[in-house]
mmCIF file of C-alpha atoms in Angstrom:
data_model
loop_
_atom_site.group_PDB
_atom_site.id
_atom_site.type_symbol
_atom_site.label_atom_id
_atom_site.label_comp_id
_atom_site.label_asym_id
_atom_site.label_seq_id
_atom_site.Cartn_x
_atom_site.Cartn_y
_atom_site.Cartn_z
ATOM 1 C CA MET F 249 -16.351 -9.180 25.253
ATOM 2 C CA GLN F 250 -15.712 -12.164 23.113
ATOM 3 C CA HIS F 251 -15.665 -11.616 19.668
ATOM 4 C CA HIS F 252 -14.748 -14.845 18.150
ATOM 5 C CA ASN F 253 -16.729 -17.683 19.115
ATOM 6 C CA SER F 254 -18.981 -17.329 16.147
ATOM 7 C CA GLN F 255 -16.013 -18.432 14.485
ATOM 8 C CA PRO F 256 -15.836 -22.527 14.161
ATOM 9 C CA ASP F 257 -11.709 -23.440 15.545
ATOM 10 C CA LEU F 258 -10.156 -25.393 12.496
ATOM 11 C CA SER F 259 -8.156 -28.596 12.942
ATOM 12 C CA ASN F 260 -5.061 -28.602 11.780
ATOM 13 C CA ASP F 261 -5.694 -30.704 8.554
ATOM 14 C CA GLY F 262 -8.454 -27.611 8.420
ATOM 15 C CA ARG F 263 -6.250 -25.114 8.262
ATOM 16 C CA ALA F 264 -3.406 -26.557 6.284
ATOM 17 C CA ALA F 265 -6.430 -26.985 3.252
ATOM 18 C CA VAL F 266 -7.806 -22.874 4.120
ATOM 19 C CA LEU F 267 -3.962 -21.914 3.437
ATOM 20 C CA ARG F 268 -3.532 -24.323 -0.174
ATOM 21 C CA SER F 269 -7.902 -22.739 -1.522
ATOM 22 C CA LEU F 270 -5.737 -19.461 -0.837
ATOM 23 C CA VAL F 271 -3.172 -19.895 -3.584
ATOM 24 C CA PRO F 272 -5.326 -17.831 -6.175
ATOM 25 C CA LEU F 273 -4.933 -15.142 -3.705
ATOM 26 C CA TYR F 274 -1.749 -15.417 -3.087
ATOM 27 C CA PHE F 275 -0.924 -14.957 -6.783
ATOM 28 C CA TYR F 276 -3.319 -11.910 -7.220
ATOM 29 C CA PHE F 277 -1.408 -9.943 -4.200
ATOM 30 C CA VAL F 278 1.807 -10.799 -6.608
ATOM 31 C CA VAL F 279 0.207 -9.372 -9.905
ATOM 32 C CA ALA F 280 -1.494 -6.695 -7.730
ATOM 33 C CA GLY F 281 1.643 -5.822 -6.123
ATOM 34 C CA ILE F 282 3.141 -5.116 -9.980
ATOM 35 C CA VAL F 283 0.467 -2.750 -10.779
ATOM 36 C CA THR F 284 0.804 -1.039 -7.362
ATOM 37 C CA VAL F 285 3.784 0.437 -7.977
ATOM 38 C CA MET F 286 4.178 0.431 -11.788
ATOM 39 C CA LEU F 287 3.603 4.155 -11.972
ATOM 40 C CA GLY F 288 6.242 5.345 -10.237
ATOM 41 C CA PRO F 289 9.184 3.724 -12.739
ATOM 42 C CA LEU F 290 6.581 4.674 -15.625
ATOM 43 C CA LEU F 291 6.379 8.130 -14.321
ATOM 44 C CA PRO F 292 9.944 9.290 -16.187
ATOM 45 C CA VAL F 293 8.981 7.686 -19.510
ATOM 46 C CA PHE F 294 5.356 9.435 -19.237
ATOM 47 C CA ILE F 295 6.941 12.740 -18.344
ATOM 48 C CA ARG F 296 9.535 12.557 -21.155
ATOM 49 C CA GLN F 297 6.409 11.415 -23.827
ATOM 50 C CA TRP F 298 4.090 13.878 -22.793
ATOM 51 C CA ASN F 299 6.315 16.582 -22.165
ATOM 52 C CA ILE F 300 4.375 17.660 -18.625
ATOM 53 C CA GLN F 301 5.384 19.021 -15.582
ATOM 54 C CA ASP F 302 5.742 17.766 -12.292
ATOM 55 C CA SER F 303 2.365 19.712 -10.959
ATOM 56 C CA GLN F 304 0.749 17.803 -14.196
ATOM 57 C CA ALA F 305 2.395 14.247 -13.261
ATOM 58 C CA GLY F 306 1.270 14.677 -9.856
ATOM 59 C CA THR F 307 -1.942 14.442 -11.183
ATOM 60 C CA LEU F 308 -2.203 10.819 -12.005
ATOM 61 C CA PHE F 309 -0.982 9.921 -8.718
ATOM 62 C CA VAL F 310 -4.382 11.765 -7.649
ATOM 63 C CA VAL F 311 -7.015 9.579 -9.848
ATOM 64 C CA ASN F 312 -5.086 6.640 -9.440
ATOM 65 C CA PHE F 313 -6.040 6.806 -5.800
ATOM 66 C CA ALA F 314 -9.007 8.364 -6.110
ATOM 67 C CA GLY F 315 -10.014 4.827 -8.040
ATOM 68 C CA GLN F 316 -8.160 3.195 -4.971
ATOM 69 C CA LEU F 317 -10.537 5.133 -2.705
ATOM 70 C CA CYS F 318 -13.902 4.236 -4.480
ATOM 71 C CA GLY F 319 -13.078 0.620 -5.181
ATOM 72 C CA ALA F 320 -12.053 0.238 -1.191
ATOM 73 C CA LEU F 321 -15.700 1.068 -0.685
ATOM 74 C CA PHE F 322 -17.516 -1.746 -2.554
ATOM 75 C CA ALA F 323 -15.452 -4.570 -1.182
ATOM 76 C CA ALA F 324 -16.684 -6.050 1.210
ATOM 77 C CA ARG F 325 -19.916 -6.754 -0.509
ATOM 78 C CA ASN F 326 -18.937 -9.959 -1.986
ATOM 79 C CA LEU F 327 -15.259 -10.874 -1.286
ATOM 80 C CA ARG F 328 -14.627 -12.957 -4.071
ATOM 81 C CA LEU F 329 -16.327 -11.447 -6.100
ATOM 82 C CA SER F 330 -14.075 -7.997 -5.383
ATOM 83 C CA VAL F 331 -11.291 -9.791 -6.259
ATOM 84 C CA ILE F 332 -12.322 -11.608 -9.825
ATOM 85 C CA LEU F 333 -14.067 -7.270 -10.364
ATOM 86 C CA GLY F 334 -10.833 -5.638 -9.124
ATOM 87 C CA ALA F 335 -8.343 -7.666 -11.201
ATOM 88 C CA LEU F 336 -10.723 -7.426 -14.234
ATOM 89 C CA LEU F 337 -10.400 -3.907 -13.643
ATOM 90 C CA SER F 338 -6.874 -3.266 -13.393
ATOM 91 C CA ALA F 339 -6.550 -5.112 -16.227
ATOM 92 C CA ILE F 340 -8.559 -3.284 -19.003
ATOM 93 C CA GLY F 341 -6.965 -0.448 -17.011
ATOM 94 C CA CYS F 342 -3.591 -1.180 -18.025
ATOM 95 C CA ALA F 343 -4.873 -2.085 -21.678
ATOM 96 C CA PHE F 344 -6.376 1.281 -21.938
ATOM 97 C CA MET F 345 -2.920 2.726 -20.144
ATOM 98 C CA ALA F 346 -0.684 1.327 -23.515
ATOM 99 C CA TRP F 347 -2.367 3.118 -25.960
ATOM 100 C CA ALA F 348 -2.833 6.553 -23.545
ATOM 101 C CA SER F 349 -2.567 9.862 -24.036
ATOM 102 C CA PHE F 350 -2.091 12.438 -21.071
ATOM 103 C CA SER F 351 -5.579 13.707 -21.822
ATOM 104 C CA THR F 352 -6.978 9.978 -21.556
ATOM 105 C CA ALA F 353 -4.104 8.454 -18.845
ATOM 106 C CA PRO F 354 -7.117 9.784 -16.027
ATOM 107 C CA PHE F 355 -9.319 7.277 -17.154
ATOM 108 C CA ALA F 356 -6.886 4.416 -17.235
ATOM 109 C CA LEU F 357 -5.465 4.961 -14.270
ATOM 110 C CA PHE F 358 -8.581 5.376 -12.554
ATOM 111 C CA PHE F 359 -9.658 1.935 -13.598
ATOM 112 C CA VAL F 360 -6.279 0.850 -12.273
ATOM 113 C CA GLY F 361 -7.071 2.161 -8.955
ATOM 114 C CA ALA F 362 -10.504 1.200 -8.677
ATOM 115 C CA GLY F 363 -9.156 -2.301 -8.972
ATOM 116 C CA ILE F 364 -6.846 -2.062 -6.791
ATOM 117 C CA GLY F 365 -8.680 -0.819 -4.519
ATOM 118 C CA ILE F 366 -11.662 -3.456 -4.886
ATOM 119 C CA GLY F 367 -9.031 -6.464 -4.834
ATOM 120 C CA LEU F 368 -6.682 -5.799 -2.266
ATOM 121 C CA THR F 369 -9.527 -4.492 0.010
ATOM 122 C CA ALA F 370 -11.464 -7.379 -0.312
ATOM 123 C CA GLY F 371 -8.461 -9.738 -0.240
ATOM 124 C CA ASN F 372 -6.976 -8.792 3.316
ATOM 125 C CA ILE F 373 -10.492 -9.406 4.470
ATOM 126 C CA ILE F 374 -10.523 -12.809 3.058
ATOM 127 C CA ALA F 375 -6.567 -13.369 4.767
ATOM 128 C CA GLY F 376 -7.285 -11.567 7.952
ATOM 129 C CA THR F 377 -10.694 -13.438 8.357
ATOM 130 C CA ALA F 378 -10.452 -16.866 7.174
ATOM 131 C CA ILE F 379 -8.521 -18.643 9.863
ATOM 132 C CA PRO F 380 -8.817 -15.758 13.301
ATOM 133 C CA ALA F 381 -5.795 -17.642 15.372
ATOM 134 C CA LEU F 382 -3.703 -16.872 12.398
ATOM 135 C CA ARG F 383 -4.454 -13.751 11.141
ATOM 136 C CA GLY F 384 -1.284 -12.462 11.163
ATOM 137 C CA ARG F 385 0.232 -15.495 9.655
ATOM 138 C CA LEU F 386 -1.996 -15.033 6.530
ATOM 139 C CA LEU F 387 -1.776 -11.259 6.088
ATOM 140 C CA ALA F 388 2.040 -11.480 6.565
ATOM 141 C CA ILE F 389 2.071 -14.272 3.986
ATOM 142 C CA VAL F 390 -0.195 -11.724 1.924
ATOM 143 C CA ASN F 391 1.938 -8.645 2.166
ATOM 144 C CA VAL F 392 4.842 -10.344 1.035
ATOM 145 C CA ALA F 393 3.305 -11.866 -2.169
ATOM 146 C CA TRP F 394 2.675 -8.356 -2.632
ATOM 147 C CA GLY F 395 6.381 -7.283 -2.267
ATOM 148 C CA ILE F 396 7.161 -9.861 -4.205
ATOM 149 C CA GLY F 397 4.928 -8.413 -7.055
ATOM 150 C CA ALA F 398 6.339 -4.784 -6.495
ATOM 151 C CA ILE F 399 10.162 -5.843 -6.495
ATOM 152 C CA SER F 400 9.077 -8.133 -9.704
ATOM 153 C CA CYS F 401 7.725 -4.493 -11.567
ATOM 154 C CA PRO F 402 11.224 -2.837 -11.971
ATOM 155 C CA LEU F 403 12.629 -6.258 -13.021
ATOM 156 C CA LEU F 404 10.059 -6.452 -15.646
ATOM 157 C CA LEU F 405 10.626 -2.878 -16.838
ATOM 158 C CA ARG F 406 14.127 -3.045 -17.019
ATOM 159 C CA ALA F 407 13.406 -6.673 -19.342
ATOM 160 C CA PHE F 408 10.959 -4.997 -21.426
ATOM 161 C CA GLY F 409 13.155 -1.901 -22.113
ATOM 162 C CA SER F 410 12.628 2.026 -20.896
ATOM 163 C CA ILE F 411 11.379 3.289 -23.550
ATOM 164 C CA GLU F 412 8.485 1.155 -24.650
ATOM 165 C CA VAL F 413 6.687 0.164 -22.074
ATOM 166 C CA ARG F 414 3.185 -1.197 -24.220
ATOM 167 C CA PRO F 415 4.367 -4.624 -24.311
ATOM 168 C CA PHE F 416 4.889 -4.534 -20.226
ATOM 169 C CA LEU F 417 1.358 -2.954 -19.889
ATOM 170 C CA LEU F 418 -0.113 -5.396 -22.443
ATOM 171 C CA ILE F 419 0.994 -8.137 -20.896
ATOM 172 C CA THR F 420 0.505 -7.429 -17.290
ATOM 173 C CA SER F 421 -3.233 -7.095 -18.551
ATOM 174 C CA ALA F 422 -3.351 -10.524 -19.410
ATOM 175 C CA VAL F 423 -1.978 -11.820 -16.204
ATOM 176 C CA LEU F 424 -4.509 -9.622 -14.508
ATOM 177 C CA ILE F 425 -7.303 -11.386 -16.824
ATOM 178 C CA ALA F 426 -4.989 -15.190 -16.054
ATOM 179 C CA SER F 427 -6.182 -13.739 -12.112
ATOM 180 C CA ALA F 428 -9.362 -12.785 -12.554
ATOM 181 C CA LEU F 429 -10.022 -16.411 -13.652
ATOM 182 C CA PHE F 430 -7.638 -18.340 -11.043
ATOM 183 C CA SER F 431 -9.437 -16.545 -8.409
ATOM 184 C CA ILE F 432 -13.105 -18.008 -9.173
ATOM 185 C CA VAL F 433 -11.937 -21.090 -7.330
ATOM 186 C CA LEU F 434 -11.687 -19.168 -3.945
ATOM 187 C CA PRO F 435 -13.634 -21.387 -1.819
ATOM 188 C CA PRO F 436 -17.091 -19.856 -1.145
ATOM 189 C CA ARG F 437 -16.679 -20.340 2.989
ATOM 190 C CA ILE F 438 -13.928 -17.998 3.602
ATOM 191 C CA THR F 439 -15.213 -15.327 0.947
ATOM 192 C CA GLN F 440 -18.887 -14.964 2.005
ATOM 193 C CA THR F 441 -19.101 -11.893 3.561
ATOM 194 C CA SER F 442 -21.803 -13.501 6.127
ATOM 195 C CA GLN F 443 -19.004 -14.033 8.723
ATOM 196 C CA LEU F 444 -18.313 -10.464 8.845
ATOM 197 C CA THR F 445 -21.678 -9.364 9.514
ATOM 198 C CA THR F 446 -22.166 -7.834 13.119
ATOM 199 C CA ARG F 447 -23.302 -10.383 15.478
ATOM 200 C CA GLN F 448 -24.268 -7.888 18.293
ATOM 201 C CA PRO F 449 -25.909 -4.525 17.681
ATOM 202 C CA ASP F 450 -23.563 -2.888 20.178
ATOM 203 C CA GLU F 451 -20.677 -4.056 18.103
ATOM 204 C CA ARG F 452 -21.614 -2.152 14.496
ATOM 205 C CA ARG F 453 -19.003 0.867 15.686
ATOM 206 C CA LEU F 454 -15.592 0.434 16.145
ATOM 207 C CA PRO F 455 -14.827 0.182 19.666
ATOM 208 C CA LEU F 456 -12.396 3.157 19.625
ATOM 209 C CA PRO F 457 -12.957 6.757 21.422
ATOM 210 C CA MET F 458 -13.730 9.260 18.698
ATOM 211 C CA PRO F 459 -10.251 10.910 19.318
ATOM 212 C CA LEU F 460 -7.890 7.992 18.994
ATOM 213 C CA LEU F 461 -9.960 6.797 16.107
ATOM 214 C CA LEU F 462 -9.135 10.030 14.073
ATOM 215 C CA PHE F 463 -5.372 9.980 15.290
ATOM 216 C CA PHE F 464 -5.436 5.745 13.936
ATOM 217 C CA THR F 465 -7.001 7.074 10.529
ATOM 218 C CA LEU F 466 -4.672 9.965 10.283
ATOM 219 C CA SER F 467 -1.445 7.578 11.292
ATOM 220 C CA MET F 468 -2.595 5.639 8.637
ATOM 221 C CA LEU F 469 -3.154 8.020 5.517
ATOM 222 C CA LEU F 470 -0.164 9.740 6.176
ATOM 223 C CA TYR F 471 1.680 6.541 6.131
ATOM 224 C CA ILE F 472 -0.070 5.440 2.716
ATOM 225 C CA GLY F 473 1.010 8.865 1.367
ATOM 226 C CA ILE F 474 4.590 8.971 2.375
ATOM 227 C CA GLU F 475 5.020 5.509 0.918
ATOM 228 C CA ASN F 476 3.546 6.406 -2.378
ATOM 229 C CA SER F 477 5.449 10.374 -2.288
ATOM 230 C CA LEU F 478 8.739 7.962 -1.829
ATOM 231 C CA GLY F 479 8.154 5.589 -3.816
ATOM 232 C CA GLY F 480 6.287 7.208 -6.878
ATOM 233 C CA TRP F 481 9.009 10.487 -6.985
ATOM 234 C CA LEU F 482 12.187 8.559 -5.968
ATOM 235 C CA PRO F 483 13.071 7.449 -9.482
ATOM 236 C CA SER F 484 12.358 10.729 -11.127
ATOM 237 C CA TYR F 485 14.544 12.356 -8.984
ATOM 238 C CA ALA F 486 17.153 9.849 -9.071
ATOM 239 C CA VAL F 487 17.238 10.141 -12.495
ATOM 240 C CA ARG F 488 17.247 13.715 -12.553
ATOM 241 C CA THR F 489 19.832 14.089 -10.465
ATOM 242 C CA ASP F 490 22.066 11.223 -12.449
ATOM 243 C CA PRO F 491 21.166 10.500 -15.595
ATOM 244 C CA ALA F 492 23.246 7.414 -15.461
ATOM 245 C CA ILE F 493 20.653 5.879 -12.854
ATOM 246 C CA GLN F 494 17.321 4.019 -14.126
ATOM 247 C CA ALA F 495 14.362 4.729 -13.012
ATOM 248 C CA SER F 496 13.810 1.072 -12.355
ATOM 249 C CA THR F 497 16.747 0.656 -10.425
ATOM 250 C CA VAL F 498 15.795 2.971 -7.634
ATOM 251 C CA THR F 499 12.356 1.666 -7.664
ATOM 252 C CA LEU F 500 13.570 -2.214 -7.239
ATOM 253 C CA TYR F 501 16.102 -0.714 -4.256
ATOM 254 C CA TYR F 502 13.192 0.991 -2.872
ATOM 255 C CA TRP F 503 10.344 -1.997 -2.662
ATOM 256 C CA VAL F 504 13.644 -4.948 -2.050
ATOM 257 C CA ALA F 505 14.263 -2.435 1.231
ATOM 258 C CA GLU F 506 10.373 -2.502 1.721
ATOM 259 C CA LEU F 507 10.097 -6.401 1.486
ATOM 260 C CA ILE F 508 13.078 -6.973 3.768
ATOM 261 C CA GLY F 509 12.306 -4.196 6.387
ATOM 262 C CA ARG F 510 8.588 -6.580 6.605
ATOM 263 C CA LEU F 511 10.402 -9.793 6.578
ATOM 264 C CA LEU F 512 12.331 -8.534 9.952
ATOM 265 C CA VAL F 513 9.247 -7.047 11.808
ATOM 266 C CA ALA F 514 8.419 -10.131 13.573
ATOM 267 C CA ALA F 515 12.004 -11.204 14.422
ATOM 268 C CA VAL F 516 12.758 -7.355 15.813
ATOM 269 C CA VAL F 517 9.412 -7.290 16.938
ATOM 270 C CA THR F 518 9.754 -9.494 19.923
ATOM 271 C CA ARG F 519 12.897 -7.995 21.111
ATOM 272 C CA LEU F 520 11.969 -4.363 20.988
ATOM 273 C CA GLY F 521 8.180 -4.485 21.538
ATOM 274 C CA GLU F 522 5.802 -2.794 19.089
ATOM 275 C CA ALA F 523 6.038 1.172 20.597
ATOM 276 C CA ILE F 524 9.189 0.939 20.490
ATOM 277 C CA LEU F 525 9.870 -0.495 17.299
ATOM 278 C CA TYR F 526 7.341 1.717 15.363
ATOM 279 C CA ARG F 527 8.810 5.328 16.909
ATOM 280 C CA ILE F 528 12.666 3.910 16.658
ATOM 281 C CA CYS F 529 11.445 3.452 12.715
ATOM 282 C CA LEU F 530 9.774 6.841 12.387
ATOM 283 C CA MET F 531 13.065 8.683 14.073
ATOM 284 C CA LEU F 532 15.042 6.599 11.619
ATOM 285 C CA LEU F 533 12.835 7.665 8.674
ATOM 286 C CA LEU F 534 13.135 11.357 9.430
ATOM 287 C CA ILE F 535 16.854 11.486 9.740
ATOM 288 C CA THR F 536 16.741 9.584 6.400
ATOM 289 C CA THR F 537 14.255 11.716 4.309
ATOM 290 C CA VAL F 538 15.776 14.930 5.425
ATOM 291 C CA LEU F 539 19.254 14.192 3.799
ATOM 292 C CA LEU F 540 17.232 13.666 1.042
ATOM 293 C CA CYS F 541 15.950 17.336 1.169
ATOM 294 C CA ALA F 542 19.740 18.573 2.406
ATOM 295 C CA LEU F 543 22.127 16.879 0.086
ATOM 296 C CA ILE F 544 22.215 19.437 -2.902
ATOM 297 C CA TYR F 545 24.284 17.026 -4.923
ATOM 298 C CA PRO F 546 24.434 13.288 -4.052
ATOM 299 C CA SER F 547 26.387 11.166 -5.457
ATOM 300 C CA SER F 548 24.177 7.954 -7.257
ATOM 301 C CA GLY F 549 25.970 5.566 -4.477
ATOM 302 C CA ILE F 550 24.168 8.189 -1.833
ATOM 303 C CA LEU F 551 20.958 8.028 -3.618
ATOM 304 C CA LEU F 552 20.689 4.787 -3.414
ATOM 305 C CA THR F 553 21.666 4.293 -0.146
ATOM 306 C CA LEU F 554 18.892 6.711 1.051
ATOM 307 C CA THR F 555 16.268 5.342 -1.466
ATOM 308 C CA PHE F 556 17.045 1.889 0.565
ATOM 309 C CA LEU F 557 17.219 3.069 3.688
ATOM 310 C CA SER F 558 13.880 5.304 3.490
ATOM 311 C CA ALA F 559 12.043 2.300 2.267
ATOM 312 C CA PHE F 560 13.832 0.149 5.077
ATOM 313 C CA THR F 561 12.306 2.424 8.095
ATOM 314 C CA LEU F 562 8.944 2.616 6.174
ATOM 315 C CA ALA F 563 8.577 -1.030 5.837
ATOM 316 C CA PRO F 564 7.813 -1.820 9.285
ATOM 317 C CA LEU F 565 5.364 1.208 10.517
ATOM 318 C CA TYR F 566 2.056 -0.189 8.416
ATOM 319 C CA PRO F 567 2.088 -3.879 10.113
ATOM 320 C CA LEU F 568 2.714 -2.197 13.040
ATOM 321 C CA MET F 569 -0.042 0.634 13.093
ATOM 322 C CA ILE F 570 -2.686 -2.672 12.095
ATOM 323 C CA SER F 571 -1.538 -4.525 14.685
ATOM 324 C CA LEU F 572 -1.948 -1.819 17.194
ATOM 325 C CA LEU F 573 -5.118 -0.898 15.819
ATOM 326 C CA LEU F 574 -6.691 -4.922 16.063
ATOM 327 C CA ALA F 575 -5.337 -5.033 19.385
ATOM 328 C CA ARG F 576 -8.414 -2.395 20.190
ATOM 329 C CA THR F 577 -10.708 -3.715 17.796
ATOM 330 C CA GLY F 578 -10.571 -7.038 16.703
ATOM 331 C CA THR F 579 -11.845 -7.866 13.360
ATOM 332 C CA HIS F 580 -14.350 -5.581 12.618
ATOM 333 C CA PRO F 581 -16.355 -5.232 9.427
ATOM 334 C CA GLN F 582 -16.158 -1.513 9.312
ATOM 335 C CA LEU F 583 -12.425 -1.296 9.006
ATOM 336 C CA GLY F 584 -12.592 -1.177 5.619
ATOM 337 C CA LEU F 585 -14.288 1.866 5.470
ATOM 338 C CA LEU F 586 -11.687 3.171 7.749
ATOM 339 C CA PHE F 587 -9.004 1.520 5.391
ATOM 340 C CA SER F 588 -10.649 3.073 2.423
ATOM 341 C CA ILE F 589 -10.639 6.600 3.845
ATOM 342 C CA THR F 590 -6.933 5.976 4.487
ATOM 343 C CA SER F 591 -6.214 5.854 0.801
ATOM 344 C CA LEU F 592 -6.923 9.117 0.311
ATOM 345 C CA GLY F 593 -3.214 10.002 1.732
ATOM 346 C CA GLY F 594 -1.933 8.065 -1.052
ATOM 347 C CA ALA F 595 -3.883 10.628 -3.446
ATOM 348 C CA ALA F 596 -2.965 14.045 -1.692
ATOM 349 C CA LEU F 597 1.041 13.771 -1.010
ATOM 350 C CA PRO F 598 2.234 12.615 -3.972
ATOM 351 C CA TRP F 599 0.089 15.136 -5.858
ATOM 352 C CA LEU F 600 1.309 17.587 -3.466
ATOM 353 C CA THR F 601 4.907 16.567 -4.161
ATOM 354 C CA GLY F 602 4.731 17.525 -7.459
ATOM 355 C CA VAL F 603 2.916 21.080 -6.852
ATOM 356 C CA VAL F 604 5.663 21.874 -4.754
ATOM 357 C CA SER F 605 8.703 20.134 -6.835
ATOM 358 C CA THR F 606 7.252 22.704 -9.674
ATOM 359 C CA ARG F 607 6.508 26.120 -7.468
ATOM 360 C CA PHE F 608 10.247 25.848 -5.909
ATOM 361 C CA HIS F 609 11.656 24.082 -9.478
ATOM 362 C CA HIS F 610 13.423 21.459 -8.581
ATOM 363 C CA LEU F 611 12.209 17.836 -6.901
ATOM 364 C CA ARG F 612 14.659 18.130 -3.583
ATOM 365 C CA ALA F 613 12.111 20.731 -2.499
ATOM 366 C CA GLY F 614 8.773 18.673 -2.994
ATOM 367 C CA LEU F 615 10.256 16.145 -0.727
ATOM 368 C CA VAL F 616 10.151 18.110 2.066
ATOM 369 C CA VAL F 617 6.069 17.294 1.608
ATOM 370 C CA PRO F 618 6.987 13.513 2.936
ATOM 371 C CA THR F 619 9.619 14.352 5.293
ATOM 372 C CA LEU F 620 6.907 16.930 6.981
ATOM 373 C CA ALA F 621 4.136 14.333 7.197
ATOM 374 C CA VAL F 622 6.941 11.446 8.661
ATOM 375 C CA LEU F 623 7.400 14.360 11.163
ATOM 376 C CA ALA F 624 3.720 14.575 11.650
ATOM 377 C CA LEU F 625 3.591 10.907 12.122
ATOM 378 C CA LEU F 626 6.299 11.051 14.788
ATOM 379 C CA SER F 627 4.276 13.783 16.787
ATOM 380 C CA ILE F 628 1.322 11.321 17.537
ATOM 381 C CA SER F 629 2.971 8.232 17.642
ATOM 382 C CA GLY F 630 2.873 8.775 21.593
ATOM 383 C CA THR F 631 -1.127 8.038 21.036
ATOM 384 C CA ILE F 632 -1.297 5.154 18.800
ATOM 385 C CA THR F 633 1.092 3.578 20.695
ATOM 386 C CA ARG F 634 0.098 4.150 24.446
ATOM 387 C CA LYS F 635 -1.180 0.726 25.955
ATOM 388 C CA PRO F 636 -5.097 -0.036 25.295
ATOM 389 C CA ALA F 637 -7.316 0.205 28.470
ATOM 390 C CA PRO F 638 -9.326 -2.781 29.620
ATOM 391 C CA VAL F 639 -12.149 -3.614 27.736
ATOM 392 C CA HIS F 640 -15.245 -2.921 29.516
ATOM 393 C CA GLU F 641 -19.006 -3.363 28.705
ATOM 394 C CA ILE F 642 -20.472 -0.190 27.152
#
C-alpha cells in the first residue's frame, strides 16, 4: 500500500525553507532536553534538603512521567499549539519547583512532565511528517538538539552551584517561556493535524499483528524505563560511592555518551545492519549493568567509565526501535498513542529502583531493576528485529 501520495513532493528550495522554518522547534528541543534530564542531577540535592528515602524520591519520577503520559495523549490535537503549551506548562512547573517542598514537588513535576509530554510528542510528529523523504534526517536533528540540551543541564547546574538550585530553575522557566514565544512562528502548513488524519478507513489501525505490536510497545516501554533509571539514579549512586564525585559530572558523562552513541548510529548501521547492531548494543549494555551491580567498591574512574559505557550502548537502541517500527507502519496517526503508553516505563522502573534500594538498604541493589529490564529486552529482541513480511492487502 502506498501512503505517501497525499504528501506533495517538495523541491530542494522548498525543503531548505522547511528546514529553516523548523529552527524554533530545534530551539525548543534543546530547552526540553535540559528539563527532561534535570531531575537526575538535582535528586541528591532534594534528598538531602528534604531528608527523604530513595523510595520516596522514586515517586518524583512517577509523577514526572505520569505527567508525560497525560501530555502525550493530547499532543496531536494541534501540533503548533502543543509545542507552545508544552513549553509554558514546563515553565510553570519549573518556577513552582524553585520553592517546592517534598509535599508540593509532585504537583510541580507533574506540570513539568505534562509539558514535556505534549511538546516533545508534537515536535517529533512535526519532524516526522514535515518532509517524509527527509524523516530520518529531521528526526536525527531534533534528537541531537535534545541531546545538546541534556548535556547542557549538568554544565548549567555546575555553573549555578550544586547547593542552591533556585536560580537554575527560574532561568530555565524563563527560557521555556521564550521558547514558547519563538514557536508561534512555526508555519501552519507543517503543523496542521489534517496531514495526520487517515485517508483510508483500513488505515485507522496500526498495520501490525497484535503480538508484534505488544512486543514493540514493551520494548519501547522498557527502553524508556532503563534510560531514566540509569540517568536518574547513577548520579546519586556515584555520589554515595565516592563523595568527591559531583552528581553533575556523572550526568554530563551519561548524556555526552548518549549523544555520541546516537551520532555514530548512522555510520555503523550501514555496515552491520539494524538487527545486528541492536543485539550487539543490548549485549554490551547487559554486561555494563551487571558490572554496575556486581562491583562492591568501584573507584570513581570505573564508575564514570561504566556510566559512559551504559549510556553509549543504550543510545542506539531507541532510534533503531523506531526505525524497525516505522519500516512496518510508516508514519501513522496512531503512533502518538503508542508513544504515550510507553512513557509508563519512565515512571515505573525508576520508582521500582528506589523501592528496591530502600528495601535492601543499598542503591546498588536497586540497579538490578534496569539490569533485569535489559535482559528482558534482549530476550525479545529476536521478535522485533525479524525482517518484516511483504505487505499485502487486508
